[in-house]
Amino acid sequence: MTTLDLTGLETRPSQVWGAVRVVPLVRDEPLHDLRLRPELYGDVAGLVQVGPRHAYVSYIPHGFVATWTDDGTPAAAYGTQMSAGGNAAPAAMMRLRFHRRMARRQAKDRLRFLPVHLALEGYLALHFGGPSVAWEEWSQRAIRQGLSPRVEEAYVGADVRGLGDALRVFEIHPGQCGVMLYVADALAAVFAVPHPDDYRALHPTLLQDLYGELIHHYATLMPPVQEFRARIPDARIRSLAHLRTAVADQERAWSRFHDTTMATGLLEHTYTWQTVHRMGRFTLSRFLPTFRPKQENHIGEAITDDRGRIAYLKTFRLSENQVRRGHLLSRLAAKDWHLADTAADLSIDEAQLGLRLESAGFGFLLRQDVLDAYRKQERTRLR
């Protein structure tokens, strides 16, 4: 369990478009021995084989290809390549692209992985096997199939109101290697890459990425956010040197406010990390939060170097319903899926826990007669 450390990435003044706020992330020293490029798949559904008997189906418009060198020499990034398919498919059919695993090595120094989906698959696989002990309350389906199929919803960036215009008009800073994206001043996602050239190539993919339900609703319903403007008293400005110093002070003040206030929901909490692939001195990992109800929770994936510094990062903010599901599954697993013990741990009775499971979409895990008994107990309690 460790926190997320963004050492080496510095924040710059934000830019605002309606409810969308973008905070640039800049590196003083870009990484030259790790480069990323997009691999475009088109607007089709994707099926990923994640195991011998398990598959993952989702909208997958693009993947990232990481190229690295073992000796630290510069690695040239491949240019973005777009290709048109052959004959168009009939209107009554849905195209489907097949992928072998979330992260797949394409060559000795090249790895293809699916951004965001790598993290989402880790969330979907959370206690996927279902009850670890066949207590009598669990249905035969829960014991035999676990949580299969597991379904979660997200919105493509093109459906997030104002995001497309914001990404089109915002200025890309010199040395910019990433961005922290806010909607109604709620942190929606963080995206960081090793090199400024990579960011310029991958900047448009933010519109193809997936965003949570909360972010979509905020973009639709919330009014424009306030833009933070620097105010420098002119009484103390006597020269250009004084002006440069005042501007630098304002930028530092903004960075302190952002890092200690706006981004605390991401940076001050601990995460469980899982290594996905090692590539030279770099490690591709994904992480899960501790699922704190009614708080900010993010999942994500990262590439770290041999000193633990972030080279690549992409996060996804979970909705409150998704946090609740993760919280319930984690607490059940901690008590070996024993309902009475889990209910006591949550300071509720067993019937309330059963109904919470049903409202979270896990009612199918319980036997029907047990679920009916829980409903009857709850009606009696309310009367």
Short mmCIF file of C-alpha atoms in Angstrom, two decimals:
data_model
loop_
_atom_site.label_atom_id
_atom_site.label_comp_id
_atom_site.label_asym_id
_atom_site.label_seq_id
_atom_site.Cartn_x
_atom_site.Cartn_y
_atom_site.Cartn_z
CA MET A 1 0.00 0.00 0.00
CA THR A 2 1.71 3.18 -1.21
CA THR A 3 0.67 6.66 -2.26
CA LEU A 4 0.98 8.13 -5.74
CA ASP A 5 4.16 10.21 -6.12
CA LEU A 6 4.31 12.73 -8.96
CA THR A 7 7.92 13.77 -8.31
CA GLY A 8 9.42 15.19 -11.51
CA LEU A 9 6.09 16.54 -12.78
CA GLU A 10 5.33 20.19 -12.04
CA THR A 11 1.96 21.90 -12.38
CA ARG A 12 1.45 25.04 -14.45
CA PRO A 13 -1.41 27.59 -14.32
CA SER A 14 -4.76 26.10 -15.30
CA GLN A 15 -6.85 26.87 -18.35
CA VAL A 16 -10.66 26.96 -18.20
CA TRP A 17 -13.36 26.31 -20.77
CA GLY A 18 -16.86 26.22 -19.29
CA ALA A 19 -16.90 23.52 -16.59
CA VAL A 20 -13.62 21.99 -17.83
CA ARG A 21 -10.34 22.93 -16.16
CA VAL A 22 -7.02 21.62 -17.49
CA VAL A 23 -3.85 21.79 -15.38
CA PRO A 24 -0.69 21.16 -17.46
CA LEU A 25 2.06 18.89 -16.11
CA VAL A 26 5.61 19.75 -17.19
CA ARG A 27 8.86 17.80 -16.86
CA ASP A 28 12.19 19.55 -16.43
CA GLU A 29 13.96 16.40 -17.65
CA PRO A 30 11.99 14.33 -20.20
CA LEU A 31 12.70 10.60 -20.44
CA HIS A 32 14.42 9.69 -23.69
CA ASP A 33 14.74 5.91 -23.24
CA LEU A 34 10.97 5.30 -22.98
CA ARG A 35 8.61 6.54 -25.66
CA LEU A 36 4.88 6.06 -26.30
CA ARG A 37 2.91 6.15 -29.52
CA PRO A 38 -0.77 5.48 -30.29
CA GLU A 39 -2.02 2.42 -32.13
CA LEU A 40 -5.46 3.21 -33.54
CA TYR A 41 -8.14 0.52 -33.75
CA GLY A 42 -11.08 2.55 -35.02
CA ASP A 43 -14.58 3.03 -33.63
CA VAL A 44 -15.35 -0.67 -33.12
CA ALA A 45 -16.05 -2.93 -30.16
CA GLY A 46 -13.09 -4.87 -28.83
CA LEU A 47 -12.83 -8.30 -27.24
CA VAL A 48 -9.74 -8.94 -25.11
CA GLN A 49 -8.75 -12.45 -24.07
CA VAL A 50 -7.53 -11.91 -20.49
CA GLY A 51 -7.27 -15.59 -19.54
CA PRO A 52 -7.94 -19.11 -20.77
CA ARG A 53 -11.67 -18.84 -20.02
CA HIS A 54 -12.21 -15.13 -19.45
CA ALA A 55 -12.73 -12.32 -21.94
CA TYR A 56 -13.25 -8.57 -21.64
CA VAL A 57 -15.58 -6.75 -24.05
CA SER A 58 -15.50 -2.96 -24.35
CA TYR A 59 -15.14 0.06 -26.60
CA ILE A 60 -11.39 0.14 -27.36
CA PRO A 61 -10.51 2.90 -29.87
CA HIS A 62 -6.74 2.81 -29.39
CA GLY A 63 -3.82 1.24 -27.60
CA PHE A 64 -0.41 2.57 -26.55
CA VAL A 65 2.87 1.11 -27.70
CA ALA A 66 5.84 1.60 -25.34
CA THR A 67 9.33 1.49 -26.85
CA TRP A 68 12.37 1.47 -24.57
CA THR A 69 16.12 0.93 -24.63
CA ASP A 70 18.14 -1.04 -22.08
CA ASP A 71 21.21 1.19 -22.20
CA GLY A 72 19.42 4.54 -21.80
CA THR A 73 20.09 5.74 -25.35
CA PRO A 74 17.34 7.81 -27.00
CA ALA A 75 14.50 5.84 -28.60
CA ALA A 76 12.71 7.43 -31.54
CA ALA A 77 8.92 7.41 -31.28
CA TYR A 78 7.02 5.94 -34.20
CA GLY A 79 4.70 8.41 -35.91
CA THR A 80 0.96 8.08 -35.56
CA GLN A 81 -0.34 5.86 -38.34
CA MET A 82 -3.90 5.87 -39.61
CA SER A 83 -5.20 3.37 -42.11
CA ALA A 84 -8.59 2.87 -43.72
CA GLY A 85 -10.13 -0.59 -43.86
CA GLY A 86 -11.39 -2.36 -46.95
CA ASN A 87 -15.05 -2.86 -47.77
CA ALA A 88 -17.46 -1.45 -45.21
CA ALA A 89 -19.35 -3.95 -43.09
CA PRO A 90 -23.14 -4.33 -43.61
CA ALA A 91 -25.22 -1.99 -41.47
CA ALA A 92 -26.84 -4.91 -39.63
CA MET A 93 -23.51 -6.15 -38.32
CA MET A 94 -21.18 -4.91 -35.56
CA ARG A 95 -17.47 -5.01 -36.19
CA LEU A 96 -15.40 -6.66 -33.49
CA ARG A 97 -11.66 -6.46 -33.03
CA PHE A 98 -9.87 -9.20 -31.10
CA HIS A 99 -6.95 -8.45 -28.79
CA ARG A 100 -4.65 -10.92 -27.08
CA ARG A 101 -4.33 -9.78 -23.47
CA MET A 102 -4.36 -6.27 -22.02
CA ALA A 103 -0.56 -5.96 -22.29
CA ARG A 104 1.28 -7.89 -25.00
CA ARG A 105 4.92 -7.78 -25.99
CA GLN A 106 5.28 -7.03 -29.70
CA ALA A 107 9.08 -7.14 -29.85
CA LYS A 108 12.05 -7.30 -27.51
CA ASP A 109 11.87 -3.56 -26.85
CA ARG A 110 8.19 -2.87 -27.57
CA LEU A 111 5.01 -3.48 -25.52
CA ARG A 112 1.41 -2.84 -26.59
CA PHE A 113 -1.13 -2.16 -23.82
CA LEU A 114 -4.67 -0.80 -23.66
CA PRO A 115 -4.85 2.51 -21.77
CA VAL A 116 -7.56 2.84 -19.07
CA HIS A 117 -8.71 -0.71 -19.82
CA LEU A 118 -5.69 -2.10 -18.02
CA ALA A 119 -6.90 -0.37 -14.85
CA LEU A 120 -10.59 -1.14 -15.44
CA GLU A 121 -9.86 -4.83 -15.91
CA GLY A 122 -8.13 -4.82 -12.53
CA TYR A 123 -11.28 -3.32 -10.98
CA LEU A 124 -13.59 -5.75 -12.78
CA ALA A 125 -11.44 -8.69 -11.66
CA LEU A 126 -11.81 -7.64 -8.01
CA HIS A 127 -12.90 -10.87 -6.21
CA PHE A 128 -14.25 -12.06 -9.57
CA GLY A 129 -14.36 -15.68 -8.41
CA GLY A 130 -17.15 -14.96 -5.94
CA PRO A 131 -17.58 -16.53 -2.47
CA SER A 132 -14.42 -18.20 -1.18
CA VAL A 133 -16.54 -20.34 1.20
CA ALA A 134 -19.86 -21.91 0.13
CA TRP A 135 -21.99 -20.47 2.93
CA GLU A 136 -25.65 -21.48 2.71
CA GLU A 137 -26.87 -17.97 1.80
CA TRP A 138 -25.05 -17.89 -1.55
CA SER A 139 -26.77 -19.08 -4.72
CA GLN A 140 -25.46 -21.94 -6.83
CA ARG A 141 -24.77 -19.43 -9.59
CA ALA A 142 -22.51 -17.44 -7.25
CA ILE A 143 -20.59 -20.54 -6.24
CA ARG A 144 -20.22 -21.91 -9.78
CA GLN A 145 -19.76 -18.70 -11.82
CA GLY A 146 -18.71 -16.05 -9.31
CA LEU A 147 -19.36 -12.53 -10.56
CA SER A 148 -19.34 -13.49 -14.24
CA PRO A 149 -20.30 -11.51 -16.21
CA ARG A 150 -19.14 -8.31 -14.51
CA VAL A 151 -20.38 -5.12 -16.16
CA GLU A 152 -19.51 -1.45 -15.59
CA GLU A 153 -20.47 1.65 -17.56
CA ALA A 154 -18.38 4.61 -18.68
CA TYR A 155 -18.64 7.50 -21.16
CA VAL A 156 -16.31 8.21 -24.05
CA GLY A 157 -14.68 11.63 -23.89
CA ALA A 158 -16.56 12.83 -26.98
CA ASP A 159 -19.77 12.61 -24.90
CA VAL A 160 -18.39 14.75 -22.05
CA ARG A 161 -19.81 18.19 -22.71
CA GLY A 162 -17.18 20.83 -23.43
CA LEU A 163 -14.20 18.46 -23.39
CA GLY A 164 -13.73 18.42 -27.15
CA ASP A 165 -13.72 22.23 -27.38
CA ALA A 166 -11.41 22.51 -24.38
CA LEU A 167 -8.80 20.16 -25.83
CA ARG A 168 -9.00 21.95 -29.17
CA VAL A 169 -8.44 25.50 -27.89
CA PHE A 170 -6.14 24.98 -24.89
CA GLU A 171 -2.49 25.87 -25.27
CA ILE A 172 0.10 23.10 -24.91
CA HIS A 173 2.95 24.42 -22.75
CA PRO A 174 6.63 24.03 -23.69
CA GLY A 175 7.87 20.85 -22.07
CA GLN A 176 4.33 19.67 -21.25
CA CYS A 177 4.26 15.92 -20.59
CA GLY A 178 0.82 15.52 -19.06
CA VAL A 179 -2.39 17.00 -17.81
CA MET A 180 -4.72 16.90 -14.82
CA LEU A 181 -8.28 17.17 -16.10
CA TYR A 182 -11.05 18.60 -13.91
CA VAL A 183 -14.78 18.87 -14.61
CA ALA A 184 -16.67 21.22 -12.28
CA ASP A 185 -13.39 21.19 -10.29
CA ALA A 186 -13.76 17.45 -9.63
CA LEU A 187 -10.63 15.59 -10.71
CA ALA A 188 -11.67 13.45 -13.68
CA ALA A 189 -8.35 12.00 -14.87
CA VAL A 190 -4.60 12.38 -14.83
CA PHE A 191 -2.55 11.63 -17.94
CA ALA A 192 1.26 11.79 -18.03
CA VAL A 193 3.80 10.51 -20.56
CA PRO A 194 7.63 10.38 -20.69
CA HIS A 195 8.34 13.03 -23.34
CA PRO A 196 6.74 16.27 -24.67
CA ASP A 197 6.68 14.85 -28.22
CA ASP A 198 4.69 11.88 -26.92
CA TYR A 199 2.19 14.19 -25.28
CA ARG A 200 1.64 16.19 -28.47
CA ALA A 201 1.00 12.94 -30.36
CA LEU A 202 -1.30 11.51 -27.67
CA HIS A 203 -3.15 14.70 -26.65
CA PRO A 204 -6.12 13.94 -28.98
CA THR A 205 -6.60 10.48 -27.40
CA LEU A 206 -8.02 12.18 -24.29
CA LEU A 207 -11.19 12.63 -26.31
CA GLN A 208 -11.33 8.87 -26.98
CA ASP A 209 -10.68 7.80 -23.39
CA LEU A 210 -13.33 6.64 -20.95
CA TYR A 211 -14.71 8.79 -18.12
CA GLY A 212 -16.95 7.92 -15.19
CA GLU A 213 -20.62 8.63 -14.69
CA LEU A 214 -19.94 11.42 -12.19
CA ILE A 215 -17.78 13.32 -14.68
CA HIS A 216 -20.38 13.05 -17.45
CA HIS A 217 -23.11 14.39 -15.16
CA TYR A 218 -20.97 17.26 -13.86
CA ALA A 219 -20.09 18.32 -17.39
CA THR A 220 -23.79 18.33 -18.34
CA LEU A 221 -25.30 19.95 -15.26
CA MET A 222 -22.70 22.22 -13.62
CA PRO A 223 -22.13 25.90 -14.48
CA PRO A 224 -18.76 27.26 -15.68
CA VAL A 225 -16.00 27.21 -13.08
CA GLN A 226 -14.05 30.24 -11.93
CA GLU A 227 -10.74 30.94 -13.59
CA PHE A 228 -7.84 31.60 -11.25
CA ARG A 229 -6.22 34.84 -12.39
CA ALA A 230 -2.92 36.20 -11.09
CA ARG A 231 -3.17 39.60 -9.43
CA ILE A 232 0.08 41.48 -9.03
CA PRO A 233 0.00 44.81 -7.10
CA ASP A 234 1.71 47.37 -9.32
CA ALA A 235 2.88 49.52 -6.40
CA ARG A 236 5.94 47.30 -5.83
CA ILE A 237 6.86 46.77 -9.48
CA ARG A 238 9.79 48.99 -10.44
CA SER A 239 11.44 46.95 -13.18
CA LEU A 240 11.09 43.90 -15.40
CA ALA A 241 13.08 41.93 -12.84
CA HIS A 242 10.49 42.79 -10.19
CA LEU A 243 7.72 41.72 -12.57
CA ARG A 244 9.41 38.38 -13.35
CA THR A 245 9.82 37.70 -9.63
CA ALA A 246 6.15 38.54 -8.93
CA VAL A 247 4.99 36.27 -11.76
CA ALA A 248 7.16 33.40 -10.48
CA ASP A 249 5.71 33.88 -6.98
CA GLN A 250 2.18 33.67 -8.37
CA GLU A 251 2.98 30.48 -10.27
CA ARG A 252 4.48 28.89 -7.14
CA ALA A 253 1.43 29.93 -5.10
CA TRP A 254 -0.88 28.34 -7.68
CA SER A 255 1.17 25.11 -7.71
CA ARG A 256 1.07 24.89 -3.89
CA PHE A 257 -2.69 25.44 -3.84
CA HIS A 258 -3.28 22.86 -6.54
CA ASP A 259 -1.02 20.17 -5.08
CA THR A 260 -2.19 20.63 -1.49
CA THR A 261 -5.91 21.27 -2.09
CA MET A 262 -7.29 20.32 -5.50
CA ALA A 263 -5.32 17.09 -6.01
CA THR A 264 -5.37 15.76 -2.44
CA GLY A 265 -8.12 13.23 -3.18
CA LEU A 266 -5.71 11.48 -5.54
CA LEU A 267 -2.33 12.06 -3.91
CA GLU A 268 -2.97 11.66 -0.18
CA HIS A 269 -4.52 8.17 -0.23
CA THR A 270 -2.87 4.77 -0.48
CA TYR A 271 -3.27 2.25 -3.29
CA THR A 272 -2.72 -1.45 -3.82
CA TRP A 273 -0.33 -1.98 -6.72
CA GLN A 274 -0.08 -4.98 -9.05
CA THR A 275 2.82 -5.48 -11.45
CA VAL A 276 1.66 -6.26 -15.00
CA HIS A 277 4.90 -6.32 -17.01
CA ARG A 278 8.59 -5.51 -16.59
CA MET A 279 10.46 -3.94 -19.51
CA GLY A 280 14.11 -3.09 -18.94
CA ARG A 281 14.38 -0.60 -16.10
CA PHE A 282 10.66 0.19 -16.35
CA THR A 283 7.64 -1.55 -14.76
CA LEU A 284 4.04 -1.38 -15.97
CA SER A 285 1.60 -1.62 -13.03
CA ARG A 286 -2.01 -0.94 -12.17
CA PHE A 287 -3.44 0.21 -8.86
CA LEU A 288 -6.68 0.11 -6.87
CA PRO A 289 -7.82 2.36 -4.00
CA THR A 290 -9.02 1.23 -0.58
CA PHE A 291 -12.62 2.06 -1.64
CA ARG A 292 -13.59 4.81 0.78
CA PRO A 293 -17.39 5.43 0.54
CA LYS A 294 -18.52 8.99 -0.14
CA GLN A 295 -14.95 10.05 -0.95
CA GLU A 296 -12.86 10.51 -4.07
CA ASN A 297 -11.56 7.18 -5.43
CA HIS A 298 -9.37 6.60 -8.48
CA ILE A 299 -8.06 3.52 -10.25
CA GLY A 300 -5.22 3.70 -12.72
CA GLU A 301 -2.12 2.36 -14.40
CA ALA A 302 1.45 3.59 -14.40
CA ILE A 303 4.91 2.94 -15.77
CA THR A 304 7.63 3.61 -13.19
CA ASP A 305 11.40 3.65 -13.61
CA ASP A 306 13.99 1.88 -11.47
CA ARG A 307 13.81 4.69 -8.90
CA GLY A 308 10.02 4.52 -8.62
CA ARG A 309 9.35 7.75 -10.49
CA ILE A 310 6.27 8.03 -12.70
CA ALA A 311 7.08 7.84 -16.43
CA TYR A 312 3.51 7.17 -17.60
CA LEU A 313 0.24 7.58 -15.71
CA LYS A 314 -3.44 7.35 -16.53
CA THR A 315 -6.24 7.41 -13.95
CA PHE A 316 -10.01 6.87 -13.95
CA ARG A 317 -12.34 8.31 -11.30
CA LEU A 318 -14.89 5.83 -9.99
CA SER A 319 -18.52 6.82 -9.48
CA GLU A 320 -20.11 6.49 -6.04
CA ASN A 321 -21.92 3.32 -7.15
CA GLN A 322 -18.65 1.81 -8.36
CA VAL A 323 -16.96 2.72 -5.07
CA ARG A 324 -19.83 1.10 -3.15
CA ARG A 325 -19.49 -2.12 -5.15
CA GLY A 326 -15.75 -2.27 -4.59
CA HIS A 327 -16.21 -1.51 -0.89
CA LEU A 328 -18.79 -4.27 -0.40
CA LEU A 329 -16.72 -6.87 -2.25
CA SER A 330 -13.59 -5.97 -0.32
CA ARG A 331 -15.32 -6.18 3.07
CA LEU A 332 -16.96 -9.50 2.16
CA ALA A 333 -13.65 -10.96 1.03
CA ALA A 334 -11.98 -9.78 4.26
CA LYS A 335 -14.55 -11.80 6.25
CA ASP A 336 -14.41 -14.89 3.97
CA TRP A 337 -17.79 -13.92 2.49
CA HIS A 338 -19.60 -14.63 5.79
CA LEU A 339 -22.65 -12.33 5.75
CA ALA A 340 -23.21 -12.09 9.50
CA ASP A 341 -19.56 -11.28 10.22
CA THR A 342 -19.43 -8.72 7.41
CA ALA A 343 -22.65 -7.07 8.62
CA ALA A 344 -21.24 -6.81 12.13
CA ASP A 345 -18.06 -5.28 10.70
CA LEU A 346 -20.18 -2.68 8.90
CA SER A 347 -22.33 -2.06 12.03
CA ILE A 348 -25.55 -3.12 10.30
CA ASP A 349 -27.70 -6.25 10.46
CA GLU A 350 -27.55 -9.11 8.00
CA ALA A 351 -30.78 -8.16 6.22
CA GLN A 352 -29.50 -4.63 5.56
CA LEU A 353 -26.30 -6.05 4.12
CA GLY A 354 -28.25 -8.37 1.84
CA LEU A 355 -30.34 -5.46 0.53
CA ARG A 356 -27.20 -3.37 0.02
CA LEU A 357 -25.82 -6.18 -2.13
CA GLU A 358 -29.04 -6.18 -4.14
CA SER A 359 -29.02 -2.40 -4.67
CA ALA A 360 -25.37 -2.63 -5.75
CA GLY A 361 -26.31 -5.13 -8.47
CA PHE A 362 -25.14 -8.27 -6.66
CA GLY A 363 -28.56 -9.65 -5.73
CA PHE A 364 -28.01 -12.63 -8.03
CA LEU A 365 -25.31 -13.86 -5.65
CA LEU A 366 -27.89 -14.63 -2.94
CA ARG A 367 -30.44 -17.43 -2.92
CA GLN A 368 -33.92 -16.14 -3.78
CA ASP A 369 -35.50 -17.37 -0.55
CA VAL A 370 -32.75 -15.72 1.49
CA LEU A 371 -33.20 -12.43 -0.37
CA ASP A 372 -36.99 -12.58 0.12
CA ALA A 373 -36.48 -13.15 3.84
CA TYR A 374 -34.20 -10.12 4.03
CA ARG A 375 -36.85 -7.97 2.32
CA LYS A 376 -39.50 -9.17 4.78
CA GLN A 377 -37.24 -8.41 7.76
CA GLU A 378 -36.57 -4.91 6.46
CA ARG A 379 -40.29 -4.20 5.94
CA THR A 380 -40.98 -5.37 9.49
CA ARG A 381 -38.18 -3.20 10.85
CA LEU A 382 -39.47 -0.12 9.04
CA ARG A 383 -43.00 -0.65 10.37
#
